[in-house]
Coordinates of C-alpha atoms in Angstrom, one line a residue:
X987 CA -52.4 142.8 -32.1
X988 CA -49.3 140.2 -32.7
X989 CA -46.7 140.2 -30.0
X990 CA -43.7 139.5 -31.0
X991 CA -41.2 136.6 -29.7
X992 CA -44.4 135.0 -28.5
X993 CA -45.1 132.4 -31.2
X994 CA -44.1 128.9 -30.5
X995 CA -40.4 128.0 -31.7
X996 CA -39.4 126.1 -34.8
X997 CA -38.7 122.4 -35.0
X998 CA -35.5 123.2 -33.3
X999 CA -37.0 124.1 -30.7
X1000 CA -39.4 121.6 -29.9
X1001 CA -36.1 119.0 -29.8
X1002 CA -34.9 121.2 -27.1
X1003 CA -38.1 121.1 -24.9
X1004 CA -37.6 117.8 -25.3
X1005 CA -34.6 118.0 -23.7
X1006 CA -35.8 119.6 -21.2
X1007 CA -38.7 117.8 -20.5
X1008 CA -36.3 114.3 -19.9
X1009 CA -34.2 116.6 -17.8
X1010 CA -36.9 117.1 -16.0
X1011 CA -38.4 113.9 -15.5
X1012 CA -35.5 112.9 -13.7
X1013 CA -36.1 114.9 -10.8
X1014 CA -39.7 113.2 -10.8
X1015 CA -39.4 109.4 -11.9
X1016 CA -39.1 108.9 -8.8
X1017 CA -42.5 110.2 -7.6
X1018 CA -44.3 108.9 -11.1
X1019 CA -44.8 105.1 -8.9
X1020 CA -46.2 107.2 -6.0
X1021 CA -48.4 109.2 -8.7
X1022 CA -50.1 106.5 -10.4
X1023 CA -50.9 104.4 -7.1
X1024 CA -52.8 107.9 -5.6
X1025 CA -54.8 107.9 -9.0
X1026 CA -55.6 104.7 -8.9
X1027 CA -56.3 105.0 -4.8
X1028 CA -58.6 107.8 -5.3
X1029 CA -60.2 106.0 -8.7
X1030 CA -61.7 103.1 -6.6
X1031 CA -62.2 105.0 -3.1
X1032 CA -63.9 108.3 -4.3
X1033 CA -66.3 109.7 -6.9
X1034 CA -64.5 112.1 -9.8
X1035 CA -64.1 115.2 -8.5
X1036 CA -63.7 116.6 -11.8
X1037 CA -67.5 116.6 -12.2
X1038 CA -69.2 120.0 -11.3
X1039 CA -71.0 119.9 -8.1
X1040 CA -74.2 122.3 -7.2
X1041 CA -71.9 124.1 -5.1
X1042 CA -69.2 124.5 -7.8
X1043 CA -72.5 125.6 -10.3
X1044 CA -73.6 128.7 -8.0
X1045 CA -70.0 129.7 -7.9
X1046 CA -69.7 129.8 -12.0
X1047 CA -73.5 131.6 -12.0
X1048 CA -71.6 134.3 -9.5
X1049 CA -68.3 134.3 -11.5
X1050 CA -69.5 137.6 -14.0
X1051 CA -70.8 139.6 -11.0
X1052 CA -67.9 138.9 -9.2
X1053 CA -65.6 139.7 -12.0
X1054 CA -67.2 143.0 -12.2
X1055 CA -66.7 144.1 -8.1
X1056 CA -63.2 142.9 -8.4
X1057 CA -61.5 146.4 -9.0
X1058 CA -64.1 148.1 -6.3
X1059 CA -62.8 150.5 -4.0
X1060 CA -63.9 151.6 -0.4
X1061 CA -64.9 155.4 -0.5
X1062 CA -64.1 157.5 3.0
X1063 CA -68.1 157.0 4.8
X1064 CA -68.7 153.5 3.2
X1065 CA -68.1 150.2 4.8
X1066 CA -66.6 147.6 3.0
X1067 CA -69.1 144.8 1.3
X1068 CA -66.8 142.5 -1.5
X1069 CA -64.2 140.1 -0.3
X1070 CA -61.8 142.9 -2.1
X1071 CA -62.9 145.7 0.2
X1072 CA -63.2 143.5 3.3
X1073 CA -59.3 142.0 2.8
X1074 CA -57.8 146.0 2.2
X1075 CA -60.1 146.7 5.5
X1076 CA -59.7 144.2 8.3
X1077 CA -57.0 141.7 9.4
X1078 CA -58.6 138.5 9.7
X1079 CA -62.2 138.4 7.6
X1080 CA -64.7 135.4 9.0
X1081 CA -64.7 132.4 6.7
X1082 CA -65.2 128.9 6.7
X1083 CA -62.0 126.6 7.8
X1084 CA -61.0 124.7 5.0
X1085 CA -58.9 121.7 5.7
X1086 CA -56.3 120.6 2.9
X1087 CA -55.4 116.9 3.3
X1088 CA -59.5 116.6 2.6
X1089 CA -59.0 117.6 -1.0
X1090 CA -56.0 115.2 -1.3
X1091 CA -56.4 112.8 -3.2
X1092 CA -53.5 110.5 -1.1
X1093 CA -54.2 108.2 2.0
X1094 CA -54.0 110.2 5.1
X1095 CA -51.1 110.1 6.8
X1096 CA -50.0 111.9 10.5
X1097 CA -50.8 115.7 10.5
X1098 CA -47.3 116.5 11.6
X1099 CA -45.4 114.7 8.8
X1100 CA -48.1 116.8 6.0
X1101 CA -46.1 119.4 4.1
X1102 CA -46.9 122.1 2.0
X1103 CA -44.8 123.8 -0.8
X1104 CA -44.4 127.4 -2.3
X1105 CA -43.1 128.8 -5.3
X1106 CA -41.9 132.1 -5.3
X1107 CA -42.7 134.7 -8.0
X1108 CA -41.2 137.8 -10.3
X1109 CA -38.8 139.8 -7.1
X1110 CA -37.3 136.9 -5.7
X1111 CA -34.4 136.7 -8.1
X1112 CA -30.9 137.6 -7.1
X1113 CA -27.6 137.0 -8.9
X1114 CA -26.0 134.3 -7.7
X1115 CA -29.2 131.7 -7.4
X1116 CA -29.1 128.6 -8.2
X1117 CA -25.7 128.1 -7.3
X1118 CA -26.0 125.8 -4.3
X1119 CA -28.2 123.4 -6.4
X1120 CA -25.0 122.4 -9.2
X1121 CA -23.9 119.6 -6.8
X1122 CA -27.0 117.6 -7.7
X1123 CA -26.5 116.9 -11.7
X1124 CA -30.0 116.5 -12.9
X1125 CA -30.0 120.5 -12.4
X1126 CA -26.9 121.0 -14.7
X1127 CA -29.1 119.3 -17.0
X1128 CA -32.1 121.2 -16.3
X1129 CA -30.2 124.7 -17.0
X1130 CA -28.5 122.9 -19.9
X1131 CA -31.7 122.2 -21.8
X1132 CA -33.5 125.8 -20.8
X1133 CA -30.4 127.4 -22.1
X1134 CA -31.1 125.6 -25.8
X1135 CA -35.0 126.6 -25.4
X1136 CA -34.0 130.2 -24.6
X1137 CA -31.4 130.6 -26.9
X1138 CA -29.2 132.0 -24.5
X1139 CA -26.8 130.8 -21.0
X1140 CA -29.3 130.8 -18.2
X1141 CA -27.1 129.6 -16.0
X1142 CA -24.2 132.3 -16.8
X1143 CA -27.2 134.9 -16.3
X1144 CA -28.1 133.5 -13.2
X1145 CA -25.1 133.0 -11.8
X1146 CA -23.0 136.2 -12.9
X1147 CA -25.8 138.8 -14.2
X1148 CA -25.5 141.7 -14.6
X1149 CA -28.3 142.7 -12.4
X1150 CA -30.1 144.5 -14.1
X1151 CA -30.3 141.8 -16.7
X1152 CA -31.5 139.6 -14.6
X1153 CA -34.5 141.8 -13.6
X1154 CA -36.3 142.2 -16.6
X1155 CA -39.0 140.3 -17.1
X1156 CA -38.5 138.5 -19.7
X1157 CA -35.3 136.8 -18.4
X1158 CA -36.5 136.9 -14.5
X1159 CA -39.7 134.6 -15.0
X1160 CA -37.5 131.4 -16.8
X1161 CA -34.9 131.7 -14.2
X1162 CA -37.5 131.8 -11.5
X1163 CA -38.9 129.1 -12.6
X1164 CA -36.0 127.0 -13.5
X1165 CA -34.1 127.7 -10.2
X1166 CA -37.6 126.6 -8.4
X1167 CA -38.0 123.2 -10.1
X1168 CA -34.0 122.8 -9.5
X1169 CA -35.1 122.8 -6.0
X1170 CA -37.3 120.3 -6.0
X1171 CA -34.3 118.1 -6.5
X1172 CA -32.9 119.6 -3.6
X1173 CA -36.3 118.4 -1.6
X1174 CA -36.1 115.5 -3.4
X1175 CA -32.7 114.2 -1.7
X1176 CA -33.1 116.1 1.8
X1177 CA -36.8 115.4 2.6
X1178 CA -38.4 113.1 0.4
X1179 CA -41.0 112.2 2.9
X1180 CA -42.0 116.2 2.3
X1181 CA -42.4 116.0 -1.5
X1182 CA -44.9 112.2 -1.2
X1183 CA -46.8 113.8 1.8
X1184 CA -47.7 117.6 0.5
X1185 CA -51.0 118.2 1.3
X1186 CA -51.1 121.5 -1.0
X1187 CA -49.0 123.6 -3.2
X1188 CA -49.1 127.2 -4.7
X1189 CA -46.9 129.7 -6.1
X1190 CA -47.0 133.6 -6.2
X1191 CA -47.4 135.0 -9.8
X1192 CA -44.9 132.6 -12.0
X1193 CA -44.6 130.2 -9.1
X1194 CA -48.0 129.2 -9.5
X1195 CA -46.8 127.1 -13.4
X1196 CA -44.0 125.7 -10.9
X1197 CA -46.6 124.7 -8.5
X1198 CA -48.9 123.1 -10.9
X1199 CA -45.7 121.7 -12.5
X1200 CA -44.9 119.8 -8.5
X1201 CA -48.6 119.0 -8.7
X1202 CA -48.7 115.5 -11.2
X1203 CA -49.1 117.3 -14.8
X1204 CA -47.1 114.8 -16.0
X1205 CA -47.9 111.2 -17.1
X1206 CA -45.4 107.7 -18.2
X1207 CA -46.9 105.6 -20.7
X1208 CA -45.1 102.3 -21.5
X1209 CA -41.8 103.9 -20.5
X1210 CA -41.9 106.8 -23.1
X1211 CA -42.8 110.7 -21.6
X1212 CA -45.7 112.2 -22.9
X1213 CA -45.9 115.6 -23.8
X1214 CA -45.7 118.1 -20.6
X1215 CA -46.6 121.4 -21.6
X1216 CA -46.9 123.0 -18.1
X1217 CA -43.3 124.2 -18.7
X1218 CA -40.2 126.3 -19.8
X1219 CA -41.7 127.3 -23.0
X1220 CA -45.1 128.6 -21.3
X1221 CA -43.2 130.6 -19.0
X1222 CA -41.4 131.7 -22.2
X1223 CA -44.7 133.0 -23.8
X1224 CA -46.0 134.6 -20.2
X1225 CA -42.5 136.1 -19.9
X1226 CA -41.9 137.8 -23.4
X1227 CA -45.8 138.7 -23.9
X1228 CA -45.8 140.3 -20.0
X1229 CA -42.5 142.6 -21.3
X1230 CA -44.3 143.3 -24.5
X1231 CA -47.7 144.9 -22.8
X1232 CA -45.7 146.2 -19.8
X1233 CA -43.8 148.8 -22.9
X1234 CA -47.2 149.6 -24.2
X1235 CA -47.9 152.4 -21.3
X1236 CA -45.9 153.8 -19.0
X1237 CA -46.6 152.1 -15.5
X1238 CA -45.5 150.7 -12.3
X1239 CA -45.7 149.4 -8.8
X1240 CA -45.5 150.4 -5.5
X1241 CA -45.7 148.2 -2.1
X1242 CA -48.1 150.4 0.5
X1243 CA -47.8 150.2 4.3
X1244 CA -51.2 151.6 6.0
X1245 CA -52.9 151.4 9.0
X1246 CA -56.5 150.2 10.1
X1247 CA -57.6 153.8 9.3
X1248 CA -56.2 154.3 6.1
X1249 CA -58.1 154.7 2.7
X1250 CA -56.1 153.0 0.3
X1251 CA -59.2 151.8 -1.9
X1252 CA -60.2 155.0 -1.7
X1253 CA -56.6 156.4 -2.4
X1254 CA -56.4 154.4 -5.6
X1255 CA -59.9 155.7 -7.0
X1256 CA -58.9 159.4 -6.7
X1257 CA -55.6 158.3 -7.9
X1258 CA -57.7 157.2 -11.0
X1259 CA -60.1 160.5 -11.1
X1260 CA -56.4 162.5 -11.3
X1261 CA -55.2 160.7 -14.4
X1262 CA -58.7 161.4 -16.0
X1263 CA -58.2 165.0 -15.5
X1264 CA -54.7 164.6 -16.7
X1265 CA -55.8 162.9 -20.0
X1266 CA -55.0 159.3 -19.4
X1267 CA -57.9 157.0 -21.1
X1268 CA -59.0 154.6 -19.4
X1269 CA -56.9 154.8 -16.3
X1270 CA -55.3 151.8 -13.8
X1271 CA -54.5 152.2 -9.5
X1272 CA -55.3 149.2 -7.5
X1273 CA -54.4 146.5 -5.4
X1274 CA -52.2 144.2 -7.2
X1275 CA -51.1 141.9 -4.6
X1276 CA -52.6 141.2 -1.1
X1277 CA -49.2 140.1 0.8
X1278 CA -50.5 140.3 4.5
X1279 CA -52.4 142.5 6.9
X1280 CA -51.8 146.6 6.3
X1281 CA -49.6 145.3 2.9
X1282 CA -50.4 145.6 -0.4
X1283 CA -48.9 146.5 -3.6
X1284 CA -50.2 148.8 -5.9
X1285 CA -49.9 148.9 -9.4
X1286 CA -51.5 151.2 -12.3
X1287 CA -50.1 154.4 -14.6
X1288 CA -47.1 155.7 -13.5
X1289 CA -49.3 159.4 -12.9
X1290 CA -51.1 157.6 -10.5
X1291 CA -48.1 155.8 -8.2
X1292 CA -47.3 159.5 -8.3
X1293 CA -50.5 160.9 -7.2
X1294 CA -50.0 158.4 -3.9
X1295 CA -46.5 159.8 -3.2
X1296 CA -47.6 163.0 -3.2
X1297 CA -51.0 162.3 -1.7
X1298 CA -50.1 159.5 1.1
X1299 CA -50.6 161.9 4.5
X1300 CA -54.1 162.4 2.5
X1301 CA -55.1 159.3 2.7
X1302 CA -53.2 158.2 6.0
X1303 CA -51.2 155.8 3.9
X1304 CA -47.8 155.0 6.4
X1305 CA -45.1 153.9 3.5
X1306 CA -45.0 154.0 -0.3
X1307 CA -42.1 152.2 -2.0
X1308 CA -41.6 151.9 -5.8
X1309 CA -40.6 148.4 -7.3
X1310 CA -38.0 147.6 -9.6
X1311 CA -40.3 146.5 -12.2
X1312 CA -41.4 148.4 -15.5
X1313 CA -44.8 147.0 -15.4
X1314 CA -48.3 146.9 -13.6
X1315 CA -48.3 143.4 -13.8
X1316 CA -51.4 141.7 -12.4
X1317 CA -53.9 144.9 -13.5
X1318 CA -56.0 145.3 -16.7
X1319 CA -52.7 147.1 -18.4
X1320 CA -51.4 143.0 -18.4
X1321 CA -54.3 142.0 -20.7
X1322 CA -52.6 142.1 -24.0
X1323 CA -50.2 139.5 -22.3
X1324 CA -53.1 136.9 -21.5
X1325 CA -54.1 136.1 -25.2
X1326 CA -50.9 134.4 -26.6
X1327 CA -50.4 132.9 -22.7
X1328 CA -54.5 131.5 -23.4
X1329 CA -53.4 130.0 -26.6
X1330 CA -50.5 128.2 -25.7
X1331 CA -52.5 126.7 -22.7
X1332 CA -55.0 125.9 -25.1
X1333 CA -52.4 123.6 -26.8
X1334 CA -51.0 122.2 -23.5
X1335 CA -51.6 118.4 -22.1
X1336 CA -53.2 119.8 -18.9
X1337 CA -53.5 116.8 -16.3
X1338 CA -55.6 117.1 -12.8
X1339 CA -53.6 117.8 -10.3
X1340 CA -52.5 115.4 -7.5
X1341 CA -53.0 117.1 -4.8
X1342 CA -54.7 121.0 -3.9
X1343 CA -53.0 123.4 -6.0
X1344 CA -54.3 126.8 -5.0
X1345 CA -55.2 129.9 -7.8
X1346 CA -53.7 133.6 -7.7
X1347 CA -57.0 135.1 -8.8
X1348 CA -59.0 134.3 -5.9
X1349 CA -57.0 131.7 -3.3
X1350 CA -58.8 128.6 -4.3
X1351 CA -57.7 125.5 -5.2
X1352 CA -58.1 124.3 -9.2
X1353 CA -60.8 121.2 -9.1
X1354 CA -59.6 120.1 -12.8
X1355 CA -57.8 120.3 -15.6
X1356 CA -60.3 122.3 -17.5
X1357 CA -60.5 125.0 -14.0
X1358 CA -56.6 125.4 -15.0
X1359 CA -57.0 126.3 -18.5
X1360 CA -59.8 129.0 -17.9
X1361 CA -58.1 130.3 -14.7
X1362 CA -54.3 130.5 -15.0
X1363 CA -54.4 133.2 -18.1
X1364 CA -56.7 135.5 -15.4
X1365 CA -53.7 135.7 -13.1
X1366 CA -51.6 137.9 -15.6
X1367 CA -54.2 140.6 -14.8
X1368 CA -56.2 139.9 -11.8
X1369 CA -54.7 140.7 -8.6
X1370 CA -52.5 137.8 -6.4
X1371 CA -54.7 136.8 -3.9
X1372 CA -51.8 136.1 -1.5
X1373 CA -53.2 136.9 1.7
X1374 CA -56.4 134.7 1.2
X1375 CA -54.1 132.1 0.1
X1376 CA -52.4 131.5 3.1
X1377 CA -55.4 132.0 4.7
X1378 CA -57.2 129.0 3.4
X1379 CA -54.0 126.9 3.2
X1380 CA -53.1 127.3 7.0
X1381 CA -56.2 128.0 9.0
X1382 CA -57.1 125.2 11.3
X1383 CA -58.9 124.8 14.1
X1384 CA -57.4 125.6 17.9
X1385 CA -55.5 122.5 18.6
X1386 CA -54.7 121.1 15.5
X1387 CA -51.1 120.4 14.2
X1388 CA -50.0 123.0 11.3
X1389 CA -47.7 121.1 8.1
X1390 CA -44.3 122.0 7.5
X1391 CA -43.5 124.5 4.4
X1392 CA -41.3 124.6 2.2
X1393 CA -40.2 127.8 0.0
X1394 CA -38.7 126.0 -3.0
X1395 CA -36.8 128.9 -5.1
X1396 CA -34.5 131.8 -4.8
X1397 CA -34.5 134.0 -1.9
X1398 CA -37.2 134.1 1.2
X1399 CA -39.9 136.4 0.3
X1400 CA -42.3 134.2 0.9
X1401 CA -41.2 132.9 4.3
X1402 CA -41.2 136.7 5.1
X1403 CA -44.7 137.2 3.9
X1404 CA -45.5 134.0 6.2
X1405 CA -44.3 135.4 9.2
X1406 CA -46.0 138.6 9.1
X1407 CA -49.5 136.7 8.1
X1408 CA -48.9 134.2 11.7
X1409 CA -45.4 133.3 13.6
X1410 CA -46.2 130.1 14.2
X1411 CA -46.3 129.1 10.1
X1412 CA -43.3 130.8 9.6
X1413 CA -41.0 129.0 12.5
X1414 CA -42.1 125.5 10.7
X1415 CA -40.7 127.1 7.2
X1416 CA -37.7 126.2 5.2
X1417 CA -36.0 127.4 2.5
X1418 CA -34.7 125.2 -0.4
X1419 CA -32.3 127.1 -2.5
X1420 CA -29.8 128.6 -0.6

């Protein structure tokens, strides 16, 4: 099945993602010294990471079985048993700490001068955004050079709407993005000491290109820039083919408050048993992001986000609110959207990242350029993994010093999120736009 608007532009095009690939590099010449002494730091002090260990080999051999229990559900009398059920079940599940700065590859430097930086995703926006960042001019340029790749104003839309403009899809994910790199700058100027000592990085559904954009994907060779593919143009294709396949069937998504004894999993499978018996093939109801304890959002057919409504006292479920979206982005409904994203990966210049950059489909962090390419095009229609993000970015052990964060994008969503997942993170958060 073509979608259309997804095919990479003409030669026009590629002049303006040229353009906004120098824009861009301004905001990071700066770091590209720091960049190429941690490569060759970690070249003569460590062994390639990038090679499999036996570790990373049993994970792979588990990757099909886990694949298939990723959509399980918790009936009413059974007890949870996948890391799926156990995280919809139970506040805090028992894993092993995992320490950031060990995966950096940077000399280590004082706990309490680490940072680590978020990227917010689809939800964020807000007209308006952006508009604190004009004083520093590479972001004129940045907007500039977007507008020429989208063929329209970015900037206008950003700044003036309308509204609900600005919340479809396939104009929200470019502005995201944009305004979130535009920030950088921001953190560039104000803390620069945060951006050369980030122990980790991630970014919640299209936040996650912007994080592996901050991450080093980008490499100077005798003074000339080198093709940088993590950028505009693949958020183009993820935002365009994501609108496409969220028209296909009607669907939705819904953010569900519960309590310890609720049965959302088991919500969700009736949910699905009720569009069967309504004559939806193959239907879709389940947890599309984990945000933070007794917080989820669901996503699937529009029948079954109805089905909940009427069905939440059922299933002691304490809140259900619908979200301005036209899609169940992040569910198997998204698949048609992953192909065309897959092949312009494909085509990209992937580098390994700097430091830790953690995945959406399951909190970890990528190990390698290669991990990128075969993971990032699973995010469209695997569920965010928020919750066991922040769970393995900021556990530490009693004692130890926590890094500052920094939200770098529009709004505070994810500083929100933060605070309802531990207080303590959240009061050692910034905010980088506004």
């Amino acid at each position: 099945m073509k979608i259309s608007g997804v095919m990479l532009s003409s030669a026009s095009n590629i002049l303006s993602m040229n353009c906004f690939r120098r824009a861009l590099i301004k905001l990071t010449f700066s770091r590209y010294l720091k960049i190429q002494s941690i490569r060759l730091w970690a070249s003569s002090t460590r062994k390639d990471e990038s090679s499999p260990t036996s570790e990373e080999n049993v994970e792979k051999s588990k990757a099909s079985v886990e694949e298939l229990l990723s959509d399980s559900v918790v009936g009413k009398e059974q007890k949870p048993t996948t890391p799926e059920e156990i995280w919809a079940t139970t506040v805090y599940p028992k894993s092993e700490r995992r320490i950031q700065a060990r995966n950096r590859l940077a000399p280590r430097v004082d706990p309490r001068e680490t940072s680590i930086i978020l990227f917010p995703g689809q939800g964020a926006q807000a007209v308006g955004m952006g508009k604190d960042l004009l004083k520093f001019p590479v972001v004129k340029d940045l907007f500039e050079a977007a507008s020429e790749i989208l063929g329209y104003d970015l900037l206008k839309l950003c700044l003036n709407g309308p509204k609900e403009k600005l919340d479809k899809t396939i104009y929200c994910q470019p502005a995201i993005f944009v305004c979130s790199i535009a920030a950088l700058e921001r953190l560039v100027e104000e803390r620069p000491a945060s951006v050369e000592n980030c122990v980790a990085t991630a970014g919640f559904s299209v936040g996650e290109i912007a994080a592996l954009v901050f991450a080093g994907s980008l490499t100077f060779e005798n003074g000339k820039f080198i093709s940088y593919d993590l950028d505009l143009n693949l958020v183009k294709v993820r935002a365009e083919a994501m609108q496409y396949a969220s028209e296909i069937t009607p669907c939705g998504m819904a953010t569900v408050l519960y309590g310890p004894d609720s049965q959302l999993g088991y919500a969700c499978l009736k949910a699905k048993e009720w569009c069967k018996e309504q004559g939806i093939e193959n239907p879709v109801c389940k947890i599309a992001n984990y945000l933070y304890p007794h917080c989820k959002v669901v996503a699937g057919n529009l029948k079954a986000l109805e089905f909940l409504e009427k069905n939440a006292s059922t299933y002691k479920l304490k809140r259900i609110r619908r979200l301005p979206v036209s899609g169940a982005f992040h569910t198997d409904l998204m698949r048609p959207a992953a192909e065309p994203f897959k092949a312009a990966l494909k085509k990209a210049d992937v580098k390994d990242p700097v430091i830790s950059v953690h995945s959406n489909v399951d909190g970890k962090r990528y190990s390698n350029a290669n991990h990128v390419i075969r993971q990032l095009p699973k995010q469209i229609y695997r569920s965010v993994k928020w919750e066991q993000t922040l769970h393995v970015l900021y556990e530490r052990p009693e004692g130890e010093y926590f890094p500052k964060t920094f939200e770098c994008g529009p709004g505070s969503s994810l500083k929100t999120i933060l605070k309802m997942f531990n207080v303590m993170y959240c009061s050692i958060t910034w905010m980088m736009e506004y």
